[in-house]
Short mmCIF file of C-alpha atoms and ligand atoms in Angstrom, two decimals:
data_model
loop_
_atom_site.label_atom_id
_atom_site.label_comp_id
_atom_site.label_asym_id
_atom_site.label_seq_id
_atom_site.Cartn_x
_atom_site.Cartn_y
_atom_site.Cartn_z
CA UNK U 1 0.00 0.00 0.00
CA UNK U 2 1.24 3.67 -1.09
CA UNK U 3 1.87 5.77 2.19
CA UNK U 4 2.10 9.61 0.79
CA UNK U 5 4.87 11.82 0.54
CA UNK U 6 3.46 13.82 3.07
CA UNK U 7 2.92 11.14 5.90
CA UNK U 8 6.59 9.84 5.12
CA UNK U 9 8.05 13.35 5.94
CA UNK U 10 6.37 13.10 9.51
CA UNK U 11 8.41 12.04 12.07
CA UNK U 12 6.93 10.04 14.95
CA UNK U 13 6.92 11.82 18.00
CA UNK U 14 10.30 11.72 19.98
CA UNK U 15 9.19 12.70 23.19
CA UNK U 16 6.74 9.52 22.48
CA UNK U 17 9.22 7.14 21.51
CA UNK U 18 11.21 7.66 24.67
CA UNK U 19 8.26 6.92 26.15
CA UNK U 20 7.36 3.57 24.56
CA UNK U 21 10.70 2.41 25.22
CA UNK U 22 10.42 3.10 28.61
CA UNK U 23 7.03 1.42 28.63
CA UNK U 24 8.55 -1.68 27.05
CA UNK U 25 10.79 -2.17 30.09
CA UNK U 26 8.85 -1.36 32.41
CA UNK U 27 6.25 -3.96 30.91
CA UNK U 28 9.33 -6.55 31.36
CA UNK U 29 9.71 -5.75 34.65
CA UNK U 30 12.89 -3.29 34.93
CA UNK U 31 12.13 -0.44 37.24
CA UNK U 32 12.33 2.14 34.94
CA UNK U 33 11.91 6.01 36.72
CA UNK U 34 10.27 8.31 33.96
CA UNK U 35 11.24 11.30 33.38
CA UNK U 36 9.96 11.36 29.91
CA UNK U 37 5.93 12.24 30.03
CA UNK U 38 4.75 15.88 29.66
CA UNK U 39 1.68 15.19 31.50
CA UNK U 40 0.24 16.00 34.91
CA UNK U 41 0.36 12.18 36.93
CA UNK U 42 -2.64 14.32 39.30
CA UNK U 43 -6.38 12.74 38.16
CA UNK U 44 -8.61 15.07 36.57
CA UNK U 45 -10.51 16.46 39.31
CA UNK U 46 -13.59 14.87 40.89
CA UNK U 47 -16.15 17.93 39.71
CA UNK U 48 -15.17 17.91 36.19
CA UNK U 49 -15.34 14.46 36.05
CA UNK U 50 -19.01 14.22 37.68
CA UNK U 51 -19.75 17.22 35.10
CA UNK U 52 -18.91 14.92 32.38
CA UNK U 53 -20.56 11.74 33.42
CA UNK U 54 -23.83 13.53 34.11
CA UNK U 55 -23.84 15.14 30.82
CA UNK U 56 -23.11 11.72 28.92
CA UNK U 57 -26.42 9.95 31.38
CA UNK U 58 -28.71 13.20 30.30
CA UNK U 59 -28.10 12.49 26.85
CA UNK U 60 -25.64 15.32 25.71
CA UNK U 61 -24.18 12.72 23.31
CA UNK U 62 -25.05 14.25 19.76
CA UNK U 63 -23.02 16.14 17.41
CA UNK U 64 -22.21 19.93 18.61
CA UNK U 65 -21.81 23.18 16.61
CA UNK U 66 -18.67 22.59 15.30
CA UNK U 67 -16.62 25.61 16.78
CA UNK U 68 -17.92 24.31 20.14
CA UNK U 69 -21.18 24.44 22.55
CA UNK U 70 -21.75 27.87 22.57
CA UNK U 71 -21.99 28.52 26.56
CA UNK U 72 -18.22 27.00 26.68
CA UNK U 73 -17.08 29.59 23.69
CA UNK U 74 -18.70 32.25 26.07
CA UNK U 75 -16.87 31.10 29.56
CA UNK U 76 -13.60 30.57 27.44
CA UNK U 77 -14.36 34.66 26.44
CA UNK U 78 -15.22 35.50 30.08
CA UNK U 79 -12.10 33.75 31.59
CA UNK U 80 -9.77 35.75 28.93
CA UNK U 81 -11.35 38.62 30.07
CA UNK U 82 -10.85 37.92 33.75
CA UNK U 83 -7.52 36.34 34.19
CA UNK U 84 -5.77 37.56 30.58
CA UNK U 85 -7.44 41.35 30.64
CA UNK U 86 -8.53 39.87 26.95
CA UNK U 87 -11.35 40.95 24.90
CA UNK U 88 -13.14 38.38 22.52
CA UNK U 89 -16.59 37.96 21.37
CA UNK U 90 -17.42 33.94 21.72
CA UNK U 91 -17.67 34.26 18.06
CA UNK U 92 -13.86 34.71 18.08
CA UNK U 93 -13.39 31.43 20.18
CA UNK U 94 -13.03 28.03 18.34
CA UNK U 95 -12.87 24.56 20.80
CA UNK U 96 -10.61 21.57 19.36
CA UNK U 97 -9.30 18.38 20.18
CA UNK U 98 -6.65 19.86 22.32
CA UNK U 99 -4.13 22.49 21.98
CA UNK U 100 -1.99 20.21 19.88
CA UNK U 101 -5.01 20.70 17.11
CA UNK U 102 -5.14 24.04 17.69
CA UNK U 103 -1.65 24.61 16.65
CA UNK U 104 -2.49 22.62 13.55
CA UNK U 105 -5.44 23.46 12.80
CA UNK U 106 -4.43 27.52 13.03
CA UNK U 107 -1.44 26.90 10.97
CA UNK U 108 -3.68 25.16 8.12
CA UNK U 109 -5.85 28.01 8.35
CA UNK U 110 -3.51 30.75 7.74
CA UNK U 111 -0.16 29.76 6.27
CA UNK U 112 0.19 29.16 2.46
CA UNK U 113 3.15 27.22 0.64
CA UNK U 114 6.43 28.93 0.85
CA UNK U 115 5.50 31.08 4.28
CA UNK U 116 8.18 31.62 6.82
CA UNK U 117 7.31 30.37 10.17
CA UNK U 118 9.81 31.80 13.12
CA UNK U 119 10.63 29.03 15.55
CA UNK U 120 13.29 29.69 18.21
CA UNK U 121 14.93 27.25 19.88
CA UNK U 122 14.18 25.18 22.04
CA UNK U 123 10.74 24.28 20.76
CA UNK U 124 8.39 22.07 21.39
CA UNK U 125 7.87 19.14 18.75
CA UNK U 126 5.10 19.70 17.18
CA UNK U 127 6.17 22.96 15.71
CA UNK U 128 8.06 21.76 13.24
CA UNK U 129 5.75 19.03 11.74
CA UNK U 130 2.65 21.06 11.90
CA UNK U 131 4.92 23.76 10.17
CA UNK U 132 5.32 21.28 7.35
CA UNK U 133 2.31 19.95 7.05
CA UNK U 134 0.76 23.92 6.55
CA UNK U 135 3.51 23.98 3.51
CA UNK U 136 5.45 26.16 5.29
CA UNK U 137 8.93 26.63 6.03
CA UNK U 138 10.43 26.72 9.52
CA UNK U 139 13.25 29.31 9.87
CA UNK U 140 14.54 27.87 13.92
CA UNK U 141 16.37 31.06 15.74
CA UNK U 142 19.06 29.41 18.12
CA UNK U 143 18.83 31.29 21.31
CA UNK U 144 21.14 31.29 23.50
CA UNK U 145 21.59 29.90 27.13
CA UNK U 146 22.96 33.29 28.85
CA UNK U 147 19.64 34.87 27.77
CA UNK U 148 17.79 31.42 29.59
CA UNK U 149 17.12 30.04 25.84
CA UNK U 150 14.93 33.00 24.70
CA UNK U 151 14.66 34.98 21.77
CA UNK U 152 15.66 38.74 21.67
CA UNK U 153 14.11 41.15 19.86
CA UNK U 154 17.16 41.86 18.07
CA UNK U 155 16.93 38.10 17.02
CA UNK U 156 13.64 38.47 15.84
CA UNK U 157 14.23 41.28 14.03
CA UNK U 158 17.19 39.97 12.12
CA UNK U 159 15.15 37.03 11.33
CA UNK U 160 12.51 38.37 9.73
CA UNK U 161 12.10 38.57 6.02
CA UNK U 162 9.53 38.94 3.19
CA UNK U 163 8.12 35.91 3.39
CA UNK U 164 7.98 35.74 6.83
CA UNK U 165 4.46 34.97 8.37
CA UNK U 166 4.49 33.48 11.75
CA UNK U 167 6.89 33.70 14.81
CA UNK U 168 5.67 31.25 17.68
CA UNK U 169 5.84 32.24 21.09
CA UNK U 170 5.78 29.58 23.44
CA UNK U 171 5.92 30.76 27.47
CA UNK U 172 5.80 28.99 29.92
CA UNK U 173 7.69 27.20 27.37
CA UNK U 174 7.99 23.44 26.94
CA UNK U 175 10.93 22.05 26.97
CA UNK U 176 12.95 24.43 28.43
CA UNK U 177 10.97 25.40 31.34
CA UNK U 178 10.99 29.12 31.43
CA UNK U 179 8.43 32.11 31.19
CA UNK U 180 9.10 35.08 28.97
CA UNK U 181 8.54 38.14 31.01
CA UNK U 182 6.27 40.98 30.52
CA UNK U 183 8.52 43.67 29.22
CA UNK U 184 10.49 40.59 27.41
CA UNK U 185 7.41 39.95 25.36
CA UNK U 186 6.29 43.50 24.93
CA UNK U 187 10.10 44.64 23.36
CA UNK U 188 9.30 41.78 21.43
CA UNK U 189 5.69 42.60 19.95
CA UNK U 190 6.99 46.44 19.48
CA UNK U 191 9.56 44.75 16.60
CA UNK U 192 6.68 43.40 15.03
CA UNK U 193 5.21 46.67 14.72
CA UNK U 194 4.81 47.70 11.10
CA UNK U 195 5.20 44.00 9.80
CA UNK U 196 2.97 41.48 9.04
CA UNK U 197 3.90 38.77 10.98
CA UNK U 198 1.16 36.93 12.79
CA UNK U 199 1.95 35.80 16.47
CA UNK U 200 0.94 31.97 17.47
CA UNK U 201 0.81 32.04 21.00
CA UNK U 202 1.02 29.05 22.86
CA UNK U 203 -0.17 29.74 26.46
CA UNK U 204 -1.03 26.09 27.51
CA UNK U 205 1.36 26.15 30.40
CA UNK U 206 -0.04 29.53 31.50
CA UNK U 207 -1.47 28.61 35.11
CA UNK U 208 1.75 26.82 36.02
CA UNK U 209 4.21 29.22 36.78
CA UNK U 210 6.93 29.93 39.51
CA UNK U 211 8.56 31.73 42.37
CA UNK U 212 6.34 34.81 41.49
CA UNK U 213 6.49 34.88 38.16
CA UNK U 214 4.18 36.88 36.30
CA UNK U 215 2.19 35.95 33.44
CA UNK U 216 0.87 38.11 30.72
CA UNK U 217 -0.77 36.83 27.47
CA UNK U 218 0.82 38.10 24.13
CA UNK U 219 -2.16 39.63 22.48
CA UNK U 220 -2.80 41.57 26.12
CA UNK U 221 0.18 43.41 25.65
CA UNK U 222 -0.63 46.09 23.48
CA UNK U 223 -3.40 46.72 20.26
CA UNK U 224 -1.14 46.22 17.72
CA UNK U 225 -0.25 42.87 19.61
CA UNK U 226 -4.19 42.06 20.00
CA UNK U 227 -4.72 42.23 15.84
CA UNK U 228 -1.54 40.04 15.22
CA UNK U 229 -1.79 36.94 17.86
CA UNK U 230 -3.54 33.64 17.76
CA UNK U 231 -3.48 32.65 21.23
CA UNK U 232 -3.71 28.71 22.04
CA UNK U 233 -4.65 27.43 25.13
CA UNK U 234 -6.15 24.32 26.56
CA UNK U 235 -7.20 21.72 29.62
CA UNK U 236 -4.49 19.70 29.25
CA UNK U 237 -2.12 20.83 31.72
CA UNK U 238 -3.62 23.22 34.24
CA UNK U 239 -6.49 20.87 35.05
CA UNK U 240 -5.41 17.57 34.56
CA UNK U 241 -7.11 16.76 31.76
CA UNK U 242 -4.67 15.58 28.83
CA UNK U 243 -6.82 12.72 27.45
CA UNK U 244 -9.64 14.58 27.64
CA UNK U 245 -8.93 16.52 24.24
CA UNK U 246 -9.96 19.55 24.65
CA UNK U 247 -7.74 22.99 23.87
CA UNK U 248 -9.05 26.10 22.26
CA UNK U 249 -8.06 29.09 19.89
CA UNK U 250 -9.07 32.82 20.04
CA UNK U 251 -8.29 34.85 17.37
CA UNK U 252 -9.35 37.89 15.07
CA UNK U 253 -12.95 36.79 13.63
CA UNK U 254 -11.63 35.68 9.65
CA UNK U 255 -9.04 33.21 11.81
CA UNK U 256 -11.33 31.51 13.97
CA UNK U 257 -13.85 31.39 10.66
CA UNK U 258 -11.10 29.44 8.58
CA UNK U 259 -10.39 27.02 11.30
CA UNK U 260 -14.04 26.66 11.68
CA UNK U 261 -14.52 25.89 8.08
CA UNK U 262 -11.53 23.57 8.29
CA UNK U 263 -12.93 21.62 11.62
CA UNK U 264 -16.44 21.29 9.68
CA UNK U 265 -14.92 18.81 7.64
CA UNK U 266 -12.07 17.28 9.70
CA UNK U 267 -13.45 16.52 13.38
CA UNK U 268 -16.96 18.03 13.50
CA UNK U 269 -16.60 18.92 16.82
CA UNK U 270 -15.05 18.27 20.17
CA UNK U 271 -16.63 15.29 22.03
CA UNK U 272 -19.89 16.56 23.19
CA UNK U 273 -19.97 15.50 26.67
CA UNK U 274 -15.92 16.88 26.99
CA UNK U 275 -16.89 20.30 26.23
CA UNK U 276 -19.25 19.96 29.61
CA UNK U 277 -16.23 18.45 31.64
CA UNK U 278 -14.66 21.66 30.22
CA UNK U 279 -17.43 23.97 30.89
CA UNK U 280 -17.03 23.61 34.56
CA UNK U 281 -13.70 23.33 34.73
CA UNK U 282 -12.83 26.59 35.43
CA UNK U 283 -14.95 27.28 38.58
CA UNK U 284 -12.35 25.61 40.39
CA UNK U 285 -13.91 24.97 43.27
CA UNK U 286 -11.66 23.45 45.73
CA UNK U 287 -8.59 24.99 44.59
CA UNK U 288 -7.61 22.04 42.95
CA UNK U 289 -5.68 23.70 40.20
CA UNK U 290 -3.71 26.17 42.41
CA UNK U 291 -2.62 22.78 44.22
CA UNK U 292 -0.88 21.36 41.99
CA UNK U 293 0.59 24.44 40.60
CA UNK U 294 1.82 24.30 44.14
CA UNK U 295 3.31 20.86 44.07
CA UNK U 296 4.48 21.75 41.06
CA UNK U 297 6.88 24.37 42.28
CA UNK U 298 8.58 22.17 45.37
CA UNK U 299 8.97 19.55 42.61
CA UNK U 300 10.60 21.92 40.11
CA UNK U 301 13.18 23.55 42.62
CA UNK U 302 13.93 20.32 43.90
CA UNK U 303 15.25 18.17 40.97
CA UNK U 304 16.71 22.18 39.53
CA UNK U 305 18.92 22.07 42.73
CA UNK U 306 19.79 18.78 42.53
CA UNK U 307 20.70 18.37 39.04
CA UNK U 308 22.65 21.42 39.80
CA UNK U 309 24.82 20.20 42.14
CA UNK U 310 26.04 17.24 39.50
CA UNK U 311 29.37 17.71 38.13
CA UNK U 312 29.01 18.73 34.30
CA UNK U 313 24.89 19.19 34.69
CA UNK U 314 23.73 23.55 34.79
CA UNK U 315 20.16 23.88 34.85
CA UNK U 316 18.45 27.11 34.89
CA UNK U 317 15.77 27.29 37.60
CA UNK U 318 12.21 26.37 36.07
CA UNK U 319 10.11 29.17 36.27
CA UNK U 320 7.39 27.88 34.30
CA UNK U 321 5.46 24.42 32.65
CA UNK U 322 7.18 20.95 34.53
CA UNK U 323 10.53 20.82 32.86
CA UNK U 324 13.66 21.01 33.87
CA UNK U 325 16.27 21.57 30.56
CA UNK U 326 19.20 20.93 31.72
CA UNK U 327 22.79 21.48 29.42
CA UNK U 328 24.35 17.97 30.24
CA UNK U 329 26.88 18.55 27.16
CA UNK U 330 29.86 18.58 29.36
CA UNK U 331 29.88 15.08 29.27
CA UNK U 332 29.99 14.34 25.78
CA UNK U 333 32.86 12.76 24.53
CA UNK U 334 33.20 10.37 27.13
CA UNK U 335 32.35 6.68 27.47
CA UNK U 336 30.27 5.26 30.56
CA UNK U 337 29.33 1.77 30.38
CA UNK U 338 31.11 1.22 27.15
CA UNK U 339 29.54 3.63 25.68
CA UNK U 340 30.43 6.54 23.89
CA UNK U 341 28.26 9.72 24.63
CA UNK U 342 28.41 12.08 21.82
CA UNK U 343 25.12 13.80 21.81
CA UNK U 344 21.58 13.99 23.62
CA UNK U 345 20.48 11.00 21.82
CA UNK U 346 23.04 8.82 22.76
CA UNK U 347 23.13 10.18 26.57
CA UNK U 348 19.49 9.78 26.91
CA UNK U 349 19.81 6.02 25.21
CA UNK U 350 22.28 4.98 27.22
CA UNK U 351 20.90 6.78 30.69
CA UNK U 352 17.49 4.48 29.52
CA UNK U 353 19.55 1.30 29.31
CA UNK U 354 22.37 1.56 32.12
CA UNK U 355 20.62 3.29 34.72
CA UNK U 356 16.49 2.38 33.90
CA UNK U 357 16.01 6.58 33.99
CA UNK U 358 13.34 8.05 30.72
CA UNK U 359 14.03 11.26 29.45
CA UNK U 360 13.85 13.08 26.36
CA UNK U 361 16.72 14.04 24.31
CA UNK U 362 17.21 17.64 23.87
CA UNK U 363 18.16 17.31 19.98
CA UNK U 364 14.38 16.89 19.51
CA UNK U 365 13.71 20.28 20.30
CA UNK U 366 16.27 21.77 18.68
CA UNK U 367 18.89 21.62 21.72
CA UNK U 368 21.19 19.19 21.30
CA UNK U 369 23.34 20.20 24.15
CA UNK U 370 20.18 19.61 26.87
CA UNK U 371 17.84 16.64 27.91
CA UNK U 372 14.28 17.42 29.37
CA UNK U 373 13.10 15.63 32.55
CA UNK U 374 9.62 16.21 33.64
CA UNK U 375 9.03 16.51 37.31
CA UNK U 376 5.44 15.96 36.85
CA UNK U 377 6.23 12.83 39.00
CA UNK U 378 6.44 12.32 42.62
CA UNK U 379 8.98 13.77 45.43
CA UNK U 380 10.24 9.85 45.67
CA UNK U 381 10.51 9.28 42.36
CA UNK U 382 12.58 12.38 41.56
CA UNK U 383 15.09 11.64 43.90
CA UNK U 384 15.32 7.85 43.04
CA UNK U 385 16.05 9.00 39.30
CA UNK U 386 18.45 11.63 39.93
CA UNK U 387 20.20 9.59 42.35
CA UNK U 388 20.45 6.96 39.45
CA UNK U 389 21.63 9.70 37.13
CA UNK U 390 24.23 11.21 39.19
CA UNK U 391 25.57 7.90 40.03
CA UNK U 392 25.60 7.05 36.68
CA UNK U 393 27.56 10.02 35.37
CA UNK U 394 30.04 9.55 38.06
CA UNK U 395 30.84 5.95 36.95
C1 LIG N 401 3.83 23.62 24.31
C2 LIG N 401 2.67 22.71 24.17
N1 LIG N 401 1.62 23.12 23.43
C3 LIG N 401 0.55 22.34 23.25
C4 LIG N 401 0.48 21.09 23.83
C5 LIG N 401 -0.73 20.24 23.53
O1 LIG N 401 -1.58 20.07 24.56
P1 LIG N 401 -2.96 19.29 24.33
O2 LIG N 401 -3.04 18.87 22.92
O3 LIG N 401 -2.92 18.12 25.27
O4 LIG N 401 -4.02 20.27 24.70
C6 LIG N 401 1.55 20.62 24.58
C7 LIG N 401 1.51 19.26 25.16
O5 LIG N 401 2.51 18.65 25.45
C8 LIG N 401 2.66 21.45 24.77
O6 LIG N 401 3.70 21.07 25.51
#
């Protein structure tokens, strides 16, 4: 059978596949610690759950509109306007199948063949292939580690040309675990002033930030800013809800049309009884969100300090998402176990084998020099793997 050109230029997901092999150990037995998953290991909570089941036993089981039911598309607009000082009309609001649509379905909407898409590194993996899949070409901006691996508007600037459409913004940013401040972002969105260059802002990570950092939405920082930016955002993360599916786009009216259009004939609609899980969602009611966000932190400043104090490891303190991104390049070039470590790939491969410890090689987001560990794990199990790690690069 004839697999397309297309589907053979996709990549499976790395941050997957370190996964699976993980999961094939583990299903043999080896205790594997892993590092490797960038979800929350919290349940969804208990009153978005009964929200759900309720709706599916009074029958909310058909077909939806296909941008979404409209009372979610309305508390999506009221909680931008609350907690991101944002103002859209629910018409401006499209639900889909998570963020990870979103970003896909936004890029299909807007990009043509032979658009520039911005992408600094590090970025998260989807970028790329969605990128591709629009017919567009990614132009990656290496940023650099002094500057806590984010793009300057000097860098953006310089990057820019004709055909560029898109830069993608990504804070709190997945992998590398930092948060773009306010005036960071906002020098940022004054050199796109004058150009054409649409903003996709990926804000899925938004609720789970650090140590009093603040966070600001991209299209909230100025007009100009407000007429350029898709912002994504989603359930995924802050509430525990990854297999859920459910994510959302707002957007300037033609935007959210498009994808609309597009979403007619792809998925119809997000699961029906989902969007009432989602619909409650943000009430919040027992604080479970700000909980974890909470648990979050100690876990983040925990396995920061202690990968820190390993010879040849420098990890900047997460202040955003559940990742810590730490450089581990120092050791390249030598051989543990027999082994010869000459890039993420190969650390991360033999880490997995050697030491039973999942994470994700760096070189799939465009570091090479790093590896991502999630601390979306437990206390216990974060010091069990980073004692394994540390032992292992001292051997
Ligand atoms: C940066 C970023 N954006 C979007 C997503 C997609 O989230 P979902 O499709 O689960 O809503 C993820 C998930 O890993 C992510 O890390």
């Amino acid at each position: 059978m004839k697999v397309s050109k297309r589907a053979q230029s996709v990549p499976s997901s790395a941050t997957m596949a370190v996964d699976t092999k993980a999961k094939e150990l583990k299903a043999k037995g080896v205790d594997v610690v892993g590092f490797g998953a960038g979800e929350p290991d919290f349940d969804t909570p208990q009153y978005i759950k009964d929200a759900a089941i309720a709706a599916i036993k009074s029958g909310k089981t058909k077909y939806t509109a296909t941008p979404g039911i409209p009372e979610l598309r309305k508390a999506i607009a009221e909680k931008l306007l609350k907690e991101n000082n944002l103002t859209y009309k629910p018409e401006q609001i499209i639900v889909n199948i998570g963020a990870k649509h979103s970003v896909y379905e936004s890029m299909q909407a807007v990009l043509d063949e032979g658009d520039e898409v911005i992408v600094p590194t590090p970025y998260w993996v989807t970028y790329p292939e969605a990128t591709k899949l629009a017919g567009a070409v990614m132009k990656t901006v290496e940023t650099d580690p002094k500057n806590d691996y984010k793009i300057t508007p000097e860098q953006v600037k310089k990057a820019i040309t004709p055909k560029t459409a898109m830069i993608i913004i990504n804070s709190p940013n997945n992998p590398g675990g930092f948060t773009y401040t306010p005036d960071e972002l906002r020098a940022i969105a004054k050199t796109l002033e004058g150009t054409n260059v649409m903003v996709l802002s990926d804000e899925i990570y938004e609720r789970l930030v650090y140590d009093g950092t603040k966070f600001i939405s991209f299209a909230a920082l100025s007009e100009d800013a407000y007429k350029r930016t898709i912002t994504i955002n989603g359930f995924s993360k802050a509430y525990a809800m990854t297999g859920w599916r459910l994510g959302y786009v707002a957007a300037p009216i033609e935007v959210i049309k498009a994808m609309s259009r597009l979403q007619g004939h792809m998925t119809q609609n997000p699961v029906s009884f989902v969007q009432q899980g989602g619909l409650v969602a943000f009430t919040d009611p027992n604080n479970e969100v700000e909980n974890m966000r909470i648990e979050f932190e100690k876990r983040g400043k925990f396995m920061a300090d202690r990968l820190n104090a390993i010879q040849g490891v420098k990890c900047p303190k997460p202040t955003g998402a559940f990742y810590c991104f730490p450089d581990v390049s120092a050791h390249f070039g030598r051989t543990i176990g027999g082994v010869k470590i000459n890039n993420s790939m190969d650390f991360a491969a033999a880490l997995l084998e050697q030491a039973n410890v999942a994470l994700v090689p760096g070189g799939a987001f465009g570091c090479d020099n790093n590896v991502r560990l999630s601390f979306a794990t437990s206390m216990e199990l974060i010091t069990k793997g980073i004692d394994r790690l540390e032992k292992w690069l001292k051997s």
